[in-house]
C-alpha cells in the first residue's frame, strides 16, 4: 500500500506504527466511544497538479444549504477536489426533489472553477 513508485511520499504518509496520517483532528466520544472528526491540522488541500485549494468556501456553501447535513472534501494529492455530501432526505422531500436531482440543485452554490464531470 502507499503511493505508486513514490517510496518517499509513502514513508511521509504513514507513522511509525503504520497508521495513515490523514491530517484530520478528532476525539473519541466519552459516551459512545465513536471517533468524532473535529477539524483539520491544516486547511489547505494540495491537488496532484500542485494547485492549493482552500476548502472552507466550498464546505460553507454546501453546508449552508438546507439540503445538506454534512460535507467532506477529498482531494489531497488527487487530480480533482471532490465534495462528498450527506443530504437531508426530509429537506429533499420538502423541496420536491429526489436524490438524483440534488447535485444539479447544489451545483450553482459551489464557488470557484470546477469540472462538472460526474
mmCIF file of N, CA and C in Angstrom:
data_model
loop_
_atom_site.group_PDB
_atom_site.id
_atom_site.type_symbol
_atom_site.label_atom_id
_atom_site.label_comp_id
_atom_site.label_asym_id
_atom_site.label_seq_id
_atom_site.Cartn_x
_atom_site.Cartn_y
_atom_site.Cartn_z
ATOM 1 N N UNK A 1 0.842 -1.186 0.000
ATOM 2 C CA UNK A 1 0.000 0.000 0.000
ATOM 3 C C UNK A 1 0.877 1.235 0.000
ATOM 4 N N UNK A 2 0.315 2.344 -0.402
ATOM 5 C CA UNK A 2 1.060 3.592 -0.455
ATOM 6 C C UNK A 2 0.979 4.226 -1.825
ATOM 7 N N UNK A 3 1.906 5.136 -2.067
ATOM 8 C CA UNK A 3 1.938 5.864 -3.330
ATOM 9 C C UNK A 3 2.749 5.082 -4.363
ATOM 10 N N UNK A 4 2.200 4.912 -5.559
ATOM 11 C CA UNK A 4 2.839 4.151 -6.630
ATOM 12 C C UNK A 4 4.169 4.786 -7.023
ATOM 13 N N UNK A 5 5.247 4.013 -6.914
ATOM 14 C CA UNK A 5 6.600 4.448 -7.289
ATOM 15 C C UNK A 5 7.057 5.705 -6.553
ATOM 16 N N UNK A 6 6.525 5.946 -5.351
ATOM 17 C CA UNK A 6 6.929 7.133 -4.573
ATOM 18 C C UNK A 6 7.147 6.715 -3.117
ATOM 19 N N UNK A 7 8.246 5.997 -2.896
ATOM 20 C CA UNK A 7 8.540 5.499 -1.552
ATOM 21 C C UNK A 7 8.663 6.623 -0.534
ATOM 22 N N UNK A 8 9.235 7.769 -0.944
ATOM 23 C CA UNK A 8 9.387 8.901 -0.015
ATOM 24 C C UNK A 8 8.021 9.426 0.434
ATOM 25 N N UNK A 9 7.088 9.541 -0.492
ATOM 26 C CA UNK A 9 5.742 10.023 -0.156
ATOM 27 C C UNK A 9 5.010 8.998 0.713
ATOM 28 N N UNK A 10 5.224 7.718 0.438
ATOM 29 C CA UNK A 10 4.597 6.671 1.253
ATOM 30 C C UNK A 10 5.118 6.734 2.678
ATOM 31 N N UNK A 11 6.437 6.851 2.860
ATOM 32 C CA UNK A 11 7.012 6.947 4.207
ATOM 33 C C UNK A 11 6.467 8.158 4.950
ATOM 34 N N UNK A 12 6.313 9.286 4.264
ATOM 35 C CA UNK A 12 5.824 10.513 4.903
ATOM 36 C C UNK A 12 4.343 10.419 5.267
ATOM 37 N N UNK A 13 3.603 9.575 4.570
ATOM 38 C CA UNK A 13 2.154 9.495 4.776
ATOM 39 C C UNK A 13 1.749 8.548 5.903
ATOM 40 N N UNK A 14 2.679 7.707 6.371
ATOM 41 C CA UNK A 14 2.367 6.736 7.422
ATOM 42 C C UNK A 14 3.265 6.967 8.630
ATOM 43 N N UNK A 15 2.714 6.785 9.828
ATOM 44 C CA UNK A 15 3.532 6.955 11.031
ATOM 45 C C UNK A 15 4.294 5.661 11.330
ATOM 46 N N UNK A 16 5.080 5.670 12.419
ATOM 47 C CA UNK A 16 5.934 4.537 12.764
ATOM 48 C C UNK A 16 5.142 3.264 13.048
ATOM 49 N N UNK A 17 3.880 3.401 13.450
ATOM 50 C CA UNK A 17 3.042 2.236 13.742
ATOM 51 C C UNK A 17 2.258 1.757 12.519
ATOM 52 N N UNK A 18 2.440 2.425 11.367
ATOM 53 C CA UNK A 18 1.757 2.020 10.152
ATOM 54 C C UNK A 18 0.407 2.664 9.921
ATOM 55 N N UNK A 19 0.060 3.654 10.741
ATOM 56 C CA UNK A 19 -1.213 4.357 10.562
ATOM 57 C C UNK A 19 -1.059 5.462 9.525
ATOM 58 N N UNK A 20 -2.073 5.620 8.672
ATOM 59 C CA UNK A 20 -2.079 6.674 7.660
ATOM 60 C C UNK A 20 -2.345 8.017 8.321
ATOM 61 N N UNK A 21 -1.522 9.006 8.020
ATOM 62 C CA UNK A 21 -1.672 10.353 8.591
ATOM 63 C C UNK A 21 -2.628 11.146 7.707
ATOM 64 N N UNK A 22 -3.873 11.254 8.135
ATOM 65 C CA UNK A 22 -4.901 11.903 7.318
ATOM 66 C C UNK A 22 -4.855 13.416 7.401
ATOM 67 N N UNK A 23 -4.291 13.955 8.490
ATOM 68 C CA UNK A 23 -4.332 15.397 8.705
ATOM 69 C C UNK A 23 -5.600 15.838 9.407
ATOM 70 N N UNK A 24 -6.468 14.882 9.735
ATOM 71 C CA UNK A 24 -7.705 15.200 10.451
ATOM 72 C C UNK A 24 -7.440 15.264 11.948
ATOM 73 N N UNK A 25 -8.207 16.093 12.631
ATOM 74 C CA UNK A 25 -8.184 16.160 14.089
ATOM 75 C C UNK A 25 -9.464 15.523 14.594
ATOM 76 N N UNK A 26 -9.393 14.871 15.736
ATOM 77 C CA UNK A 26 -10.592 14.232 16.250
ATOM 78 C C UNK A 26 -10.484 13.916 17.724
ATOM 79 N N UNK A 27 -11.561 13.359 18.233
ATOM 80 C CA UNK A 27 -11.618 12.937 19.633
ATOM 81 C C UNK A 27 -12.567 11.752 19.702
ATOM 82 N N UNK A 28 -12.437 10.977 20.765
ATOM 83 C CA UNK A 28 -13.360 9.878 20.994
ATOM 84 C C UNK A 28 -14.476 10.362 21.904
ATOM 85 N N UNK A 29 -15.708 10.107 21.506
ATOM 86 C CA UNK A 29 -16.870 10.479 22.308
ATOM 87 C C UNK A 29 -16.885 9.624 23.572
ATOM 88 N N UNK A 30 -16.973 10.287 24.734
ATOM 89 C CA UNK A 30 -16.918 9.586 26.018
ATOM 90 C C UNK A 30 -18.095 8.640 26.221
ATOM 91 N N UNK A 31 -19.229 8.938 25.627
ATOM 92 C CA UNK A 31 -20.424 8.109 25.819
ATOM 93 C C UNK A 31 -20.467 6.947 24.830
ATOM 94 N N UNK A 32 -20.294 7.255 23.541
ATOM 95 C CA UNK A 32 -20.450 6.218 22.510
ATOM 96 C C UNK A 32 -19.147 5.509 22.159
ATOM 97 N N UNK A 33 -18.016 6.150 22.467
ATOM 98 C CA UNK A 33 -16.727 5.584 22.092
ATOM 99 C C UNK A 33 -16.382 5.785 20.634
ATOM 100 N N UNK A 34 -17.254 6.475 19.884
ATOM 101 C CA UNK A 34 -17.019 6.704 18.458
ATOM 102 C C UNK A 34 -16.028 7.845 18.250
ATOM 103 N N UNK A 35 -15.267 7.744 17.169
ATOM 104 C CA UNK A 35 -14.356 8.808 16.782
ATOM 105 C C UNK A 35 -15.156 9.921 16.128
ATOM 106 N N UNK A 36 -14.967 11.150 16.601
ATOM 107 C CA UNK A 36 -15.649 12.319 16.049
ATOM 108 C C UNK A 36 -14.588 13.200 15.396
ATOM 109 N N UNK A 37 -14.698 13.431 14.088
ATOM 110 C CA UNK A 37 -13.764 14.306 13.383
ATOM 111 C C UNK A 37 -14.140 15.743 13.709
ATOM 112 N N UNK A 38 -13.166 16.516 14.197
ATOM 113 C CA UNK A 38 -13.445 17.886 14.634
ATOM 114 C C UNK A 38 -12.805 18.948 13.759
ATOM 115 N N UNK A 39 -11.917 18.575 12.863
ATOM 116 C CA UNK A 39 -11.281 19.573 12.009
ATOM 117 C C UNK A 39 -10.063 19.002 11.309
ATOM 118 N N UNK A 40 -9.224 19.897 10.821
ATOM 119 C CA UNK A 40 -8.009 19.505 10.112
ATOM 120 C C UNK A 40 -6.792 20.132 10.777
ATOM 121 N N UNK A 41 -5.658 19.450 10.669
ATOM 122 C CA UNK A 41 -4.409 20.010 11.169
ATOM 123 C C UNK A 41 -4.011 21.214 10.314
ATOM 124 N N UNK A 42 -4.318 21.156 9.044
ATOM 125 C CA UNK A 42 -4.118 22.292 8.137
ATOM 126 C C UNK A 42 -5.295 22.306 7.183
ATOM 127 N N UNK A 43 -5.686 23.471 6.752
ATOM 128 C CA UNK A 43 -6.872 23.574 5.907
ATOM 129 C C UNK A 43 -6.597 23.421 4.416
ATOM 130 N N UNK A 44 -5.432 23.837 3.952
ATOM 131 C CA UNK A 44 -5.163 23.837 2.521
ATOM 132 C C UNK A 44 -5.064 22.411 1.986
ATOM 133 N N UNK A 45 -5.785 22.152 0.909
ATOM 134 C CA UNK A 45 -5.709 20.869 0.217
ATOM 135 C C UNK A 45 -4.862 21.091 -1.031
ATOM 136 N N UNK A 46 -3.824 20.262 -1.206
ATOM 137 C CA UNK A 46 -2.936 20.386 -2.359
ATOM 138 C C UNK A 46 -3.266 19.263 -3.335
ATOM 139 N N UNK A 47 -3.739 19.659 -4.524
ATOM 140 C CA UNK A 47 -4.076 18.682 -5.559
ATOM 141 C C UNK A 47 -2.797 18.160 -6.207
ATOM 142 N N UNK A 48 -2.888 17.057 -6.939
ATOM 143 C CA UNK A 48 -1.709 16.440 -7.544
ATOM 144 C C UNK A 48 -1.029 17.342 -8.571
ATOM 145 N N UNK A 49 -1.754 18.322 -9.106
ATOM 146 C CA UNK A 49 -1.149 19.258 -10.055
ATOM 147 C C UNK A 49 -0.479 20.435 -9.352
ATOM 148 N N UNK A 50 -0.450 20.409 -7.995
ATOM 149 C CA UNK A 50 0.187 21.463 -7.221
ATOM 150 C C UNK A 50 -0.741 22.600 -6.839
ATOM 151 N N UNK A 51 -1.969 22.579 -7.342
ATOM 152 C CA UNK A 51 -2.926 23.644 -7.020
ATOM 153 C C UNK A 51 -3.338 23.553 -5.556
ATOM 154 N N UNK A 52 -3.286 24.691 -4.857
ATOM 155 C CA UNK A 52 -3.732 24.771 -3.466
ATOM 156 C C UNK A 52 -5.187 25.204 -3.440
ATOM 157 N N UNK A 53 -6.019 24.468 -2.717
ATOM 158 C CA UNK A 53 -7.445 24.760 -2.631
ATOM 159 C C UNK A 53 -7.809 24.967 -1.169
ATOM 160 N N UNK A 54 -8.463 26.080 -0.881
ATOM 161 C CA UNK A 54 -8.978 26.324 0.462
ATOM 162 C C UNK A 54 -10.378 25.722 0.522
ATOM 163 N N UNK A 55 -10.604 24.737 1.368
ATOM 164 C CA UNK A 55 -11.882 24.031 1.380
ATOM 165 C C UNK A 55 -13.031 24.802 2.021
ATOM 166 N N UNK A 56 -12.735 25.745 2.891
ATOM 167 C CA UNK A 56 -13.797 26.418 3.654
ATOM 168 C C UNK A 56 -14.904 27.022 2.798
ATOM 169 N N UNK A 57 -14.596 27.771 1.729
ATOM 170 C CA UNK A 57 -15.692 28.353 0.940
ATOM 171 C C UNK A 57 -16.632 27.303 0.341
ATOM 172 N N UNK A 58 -16.069 26.189 -0.107
ATOM 173 C CA UNK A 58 -16.899 25.130 -0.691
ATOM 174 C C UNK A 58 -17.735 24.465 0.398
ATOM 175 N N UNK A 59 -17.090 24.135 1.521
ATOM 176 C CA UNK A 59 -17.817 23.496 2.622
ATOM 177 C C UNK A 59 -18.933 24.394 3.147
ATOM 178 N N UNK A 60 -18.612 25.671 3.342
ATOM 179 C CA UNK A 60 -19.616 26.605 3.870
ATOM 180 C C UNK A 60 -20.796 26.754 2.921
ATOM 181 N N UNK A 61 -20.512 26.809 1.614
ATOM 182 C CA UNK A 61 -21.591 26.947 0.632
ATOM 183 C C UNK A 61 -22.512 25.731 0.665
ATOM 184 N N UNK A 62 -21.927 24.550 0.758
ATOM 185 C CA UNK A 62 -22.747 23.340 0.752
ATOM 186 C C UNK A 62 -23.487 23.139 2.067
ATOM 187 N N UNK A 63 -22.803 23.324 3.190
ATOM 188 C CA UNK A 63 -23.449 23.137 4.491
ATOM 189 C C UNK A 63 -24.503 24.216 4.724
ATOM 190 N N UNK A 64 -24.369 25.356 4.056
ATOM 191 C CA UNK A 64 -25.360 26.423 4.168
ATOM 192 C C UNK A 64 -26.678 26.089 3.508
ATOM 193 N N UNK A 65 -26.690 25.045 2.693
ATOM 194 C CA UNK A 65 -27.924 24.623 2.034
ATOM 195 C C UNK A 65 -28.749 23.776 2.992
ATOM 196 N N UNK A 66 -30.051 23.998 3.043
ATOM 197 C CA UNK A 66 -30.895 23.152 3.890
ATOM 198 C C UNK A 66 -30.952 21.703 3.401
ATOM 199 N N UNK A 67 -30.468 21.455 2.192
ATOM 200 C CA UNK A 67 -30.480 20.100 1.646
ATOM 201 C C UNK A 67 -29.331 19.244 2.170
ATOM 202 N N UNK A 68 -28.292 19.881 2.748
ATOM 203 C CA UNK A 68 -27.071 19.171 3.136
ATOM 204 C C UNK A 68 -26.932 19.119 4.651
ATOM 205 N N UNK A 69 -26.718 17.907 5.169
ATOM 206 C CA UNK A 69 -26.460 17.727 6.600
ATOM 207 C C UNK A 69 -24.970 17.793 6.905
ATOM 208 N N UNK A 70 -24.148 17.127 6.079
ATOM 209 C CA UNK A 70 -22.710 17.066 6.295
ATOM 210 C C UNK A 70 -22.013 17.088 4.945
ATOM 211 N N UNK A 71 -20.755 17.554 4.963
ATOM 212 C CA UNK A 71 -19.968 17.540 3.732
ATOM 213 C C UNK A 71 -18.510 17.240 4.071
ATOM 214 N N UNK A 72 -17.849 16.536 3.164
ATOM 215 C CA UNK A 72 -16.430 16.246 3.310
ATOM 216 C C UNK A 72 -15.784 16.463 1.950
ATOM 217 N N UNK A 73 -14.640 17.132 1.939
ATOM 218 C CA UNK A 73 -13.910 17.336 0.699
ATOM 219 C C UNK A 73 -12.728 16.383 0.658
ATOM 220 N N UNK A 74 -12.501 15.792 -0.506
ATOM 221 C CA UNK A 74 -11.393 14.875 -0.726
ATOM 222 C C UNK A 74 -10.623 15.397 -1.923
ATOM 223 N N UNK A 75 -9.308 15.490 -1.793
ATOM 224 C CA UNK A 75 -8.545 15.960 -2.933
ATOM 225 C C UNK A 75 -7.049 15.954 -2.740
ATOM 226 N N UNK A 76 -6.577 15.797 -1.507
ATOM 227 C CA UNK A 76 -5.142 15.837 -1.256
ATOM 228 C C UNK A 76 -4.428 14.841 -2.158
ATOM 229 N N UNK A 77 -3.477 15.346 -2.953
ATOM 230 C CA UNK A 77 -2.683 14.536 -3.878
ATOM 231 C C UNK A 77 -3.523 13.828 -4.939
ATOM 232 N N UNK A 78 -4.711 14.330 -5.208
ATOM 233 C CA UNK A 78 -5.561 13.793 -6.272
ATOM 234 C C UNK A 78 -5.681 14.844 -7.379
ATOM 235 N N UNK A 79 -6.171 14.429 -8.534
ATOM 236 C CA UNK A 79 -6.288 15.343 -9.671
ATOM 237 C C UNK A 79 -7.383 16.383 -9.459
ATOM 238 N N UNK A 80 -8.486 15.984 -8.818
ATOM 239 C CA UNK A 80 -9.632 16.870 -8.635
ATOM 240 C C UNK A 80 -10.048 16.919 -7.176
ATOM 241 N N UNK A 81 -10.649 18.018 -6.798
ATOM 242 C CA UNK A 81 -11.283 18.136 -5.496
ATOM 243 C C UNK A 81 -12.687 17.557 -5.622
ATOM 244 N N UNK A 82 -13.059 16.697 -4.707
ATOM 245 C CA UNK A 82 -14.371 16.064 -4.733
ATOM 246 C C UNK A 82 -15.108 16.386 -3.448
ATOM 247 N N UNK A 83 -16.371 16.773 -3.563
ATOM 248 C CA UNK A 83 -17.207 17.019 -2.386
ATOM 249 C C UNK A 83 -18.125 15.823 -2.197
ATOM 250 N N UNK A 84 -18.083 15.264 -0.995
ATOM 251 C CA UNK A 84 -18.988 14.178 -0.636
ATOM 252 C C UNK A 84 -19.995 14.769 0.332
ATOM 253 N N UNK A 85 -21.256 14.811 -0.064
ATOM 254 C CA UNK A 85 -22.290 15.450 0.753
ATOM 255 C C UNK A 85 -23.290 14.418 1.260
ATOM 256 N N UNK A 86 -23.655 14.578 2.524
ATOM 257 C CA UNK A 86 -24.730 13.778 3.112
ATOM 258 C C UNK A 86 -25.971 14.657 3.073
ATOM 259 N N UNK A 87 -26.946 14.238 2.306
ATOM 260 C CA UNK A 87 -28.140 15.066 2.129
ATOM 261 C C UNK A 87 -29.195 14.747 3.181
ATOM 262 N N UNK A 88 -30.061 15.713 3.403
ATOM 263 C CA UNK A 88 -31.186 15.559 4.321
ATOM 264 C C UNK A 88 -32.389 15.077 3.518
ATOM 265 N N UNK A 89 -32.771 13.840 3.723
ATOM 266 C CA UNK A 89 -33.902 13.274 2.977
ATOM 267 C C UNK A 89 -35.192 14.061 3.237
ATOM 268 N N UNK A 90 -35.503 14.452 4.498
ATOM 269 C CA UNK A 90 -36.711 15.263 4.709
ATOM 270 C C UNK A 90 -36.658 16.599 3.957
ATOM 271 N N UNK A 91 -35.481 17.235 3.912
ATOM 272 C CA UNK A 91 -35.368 18.505 3.188
ATOM 273 C C UNK A 91 -35.550 18.301 1.691
ATOM 274 N N UNK A 92 -35.048 17.178 1.167
ATOM 275 C CA UNK A 92 -35.256 16.878 -0.254
ATOM 276 C C UNK A 92 -36.741 16.727 -0.550
ATOM 277 N N UNK A 93 -37.426 16.006 0.314
ATOM 278 C CA UNK A 93 -38.867 15.804 0.120
ATOM 279 C C UNK A 93 -39.607 17.131 0.180
ATOM 280 N N UNK A 94 -39.234 17.992 1.138
ATOM 281 C CA UNK A 94 -39.874 19.307 1.257
ATOM 282 C C UNK A 94 -39.639 20.160 0.017
ATOM 283 N N UNK A 95 -38.458 19.993 -0.613
ATOM 284 C CA UNK A 95 -38.130 20.764 -1.813
ATOM 285 C C UNK A 95 -38.683 20.113 -3.075
ATOM 286 N N UNK A 96 -39.295 18.945 -2.931
ATOM 287 C CA UNK A 96 -39.841 18.253 -4.093
ATOM 288 C C UNK A 96 -38.776 17.640 -4.975
ATOM 289 N N UNK A 97 -37.618 17.300 -4.396
ATOM 290 C CA UNK A 97 -36.508 16.730 -5.160
ATOM 291 C C UNK A 97 -36.332 15.260 -4.821
ATOM 292 N N UNK A 98 -35.728 14.538 -5.753
ATOM 293 C CA UNK A 98 -35.277 13.179 -5.484
ATOM 294 C C UNK A 98 -33.752 13.249 -5.391
ATOM 295 N N UNK A 99 -33.106 12.293 -4.705
ATOM 296 C CA UNK A 99 -31.651 12.376 -4.535
ATOM 297 C C UNK A 99 -30.871 12.598 -5.826
ATOM 298 N N UNK A 100 -31.305 12.014 -6.936
ATOM 299 C CA UNK A 100 -30.583 12.164 -8.203
ATOM 300 C C UNK A 100 -30.541 13.612 -8.682
ATOM 301 N N UNK A 101 -31.496 14.442 -8.265
ATOM 302 C CA UNK A 101 -31.541 15.846 -8.691
ATOM 303 C C UNK A 101 -30.739 16.767 -7.775
ATOM 304 N N UNK A 102 -30.253 16.248 -6.660
ATOM 305 C CA UNK A 102 -29.607 17.080 -5.657
ATOM 306 C C UNK A 102 -28.332 17.724 -6.171
ATOM 307 N N UNK A 103 -27.495 16.968 -6.885
ATOM 308 C CA UNK A 103 -26.237 17.519 -7.387
ATOM 309 C C UNK A 103 -26.492 18.712 -8.295
ATOM 310 N N UNK A 104 -27.488 18.594 -9.174
ATOM 311 C CA UNK A 104 -27.812 19.713 -10.059
ATOM 312 C C UNK A 104 -28.246 20.935 -9.257
ATOM 313 N N UNK A 105 -29.017 20.721 -8.221
ATOM 314 C CA UNK A 105 -29.520 21.827 -7.404
ATOM 315 C C UNK A 105 -28.391 22.512 -6.634
ATOM 316 N N UNK A 106 -27.432 21.727 -6.116
ATOM 317 C CA UNK A 106 -26.340 22.272 -5.310
ATOM 318 C C UNK A 106 -25.211 22.848 -6.153
ATOM 319 N N UNK A 107 -25.114 22.408 -7.391
ATOM 320 C CA UNK A 107 -24.006 22.786 -8.259
ATOM 321 C C UNK A 107 -23.792 24.296 -8.328
ATOM 322 N N UNK A 108 -24.846 25.055 -8.446
ATOM 323 C CA UNK A 108 -24.730 26.504 -8.560
ATOM 324 C C UNK A 108 -24.306 27.192 -7.282
ATOM 325 N N UNK A 109 -24.300 26.475 -6.168
ATOM 326 C CA UNK A 109 -23.924 27.067 -4.887
ATOM 327 C C UNK A 109 -22.437 26.925 -4.585
ATOM 328 N N UNK A 110 -21.704 26.162 -5.397
ATOM 329 C CA UNK A 110 -20.289 25.915 -5.139
ATOM 330 C C UNK A 110 -19.461 27.013 -5.792
ATOM 331 N N UNK A 111 -18.653 27.741 -4.995
ATOM 332 C CA UNK A 111 -17.851 28.826 -5.549
ATOM 333 C C UNK A 111 -16.634 28.311 -6.316
ATOM 334 N N UNK A 112 -16.117 29.133 -7.217
ATOM 335 C CA UNK A 112 -14.866 28.844 -7.907
ATOM 336 C C UNK A 112 -15.039 27.974 -9.131
ATOM 337 N N UNK A 113 -13.911 27.786 -9.858
ATOM 338 C CA UNK A 113 -13.957 26.960 -11.067
ATOM 339 C C UNK A 113 -14.146 25.500 -10.696
ATOM 340 N N UNK A 114 -14.759 24.758 -11.605
ATOM 341 C CA UNK A 114 -14.961 23.334 -11.344
ATOM 342 C C UNK A 114 -15.120 22.584 -12.661
ATOM 343 N N UNK A 115 -14.884 21.290 -12.565
ATOM 344 C CA UNK A 115 -15.136 20.374 -13.668
ATOM 345 C C UNK A 115 -16.459 19.701 -13.335
ATOM 346 N N UNK A 116 -17.454 19.886 -14.157
ATOM 347 C CA UNK A 116 -18.792 19.389 -13.851
ATOM 348 C C UNK A 116 -18.983 17.916 -14.203
ATOM 349 N N UNK A 117 -17.888 17.204 -14.506
ATOM 350 C CA UNK A 117 -17.982 15.784 -14.809
ATOM 351 C C UNK A 117 -18.371 15.024 -13.557
ATOM 352 N N UNK A 118 -19.313 14.141 -13.670
ATOM 353 C CA UNK A 118 -19.734 13.333 -12.512
ATOM 354 C C UNK A 118 -19.312 11.913 -12.706
#
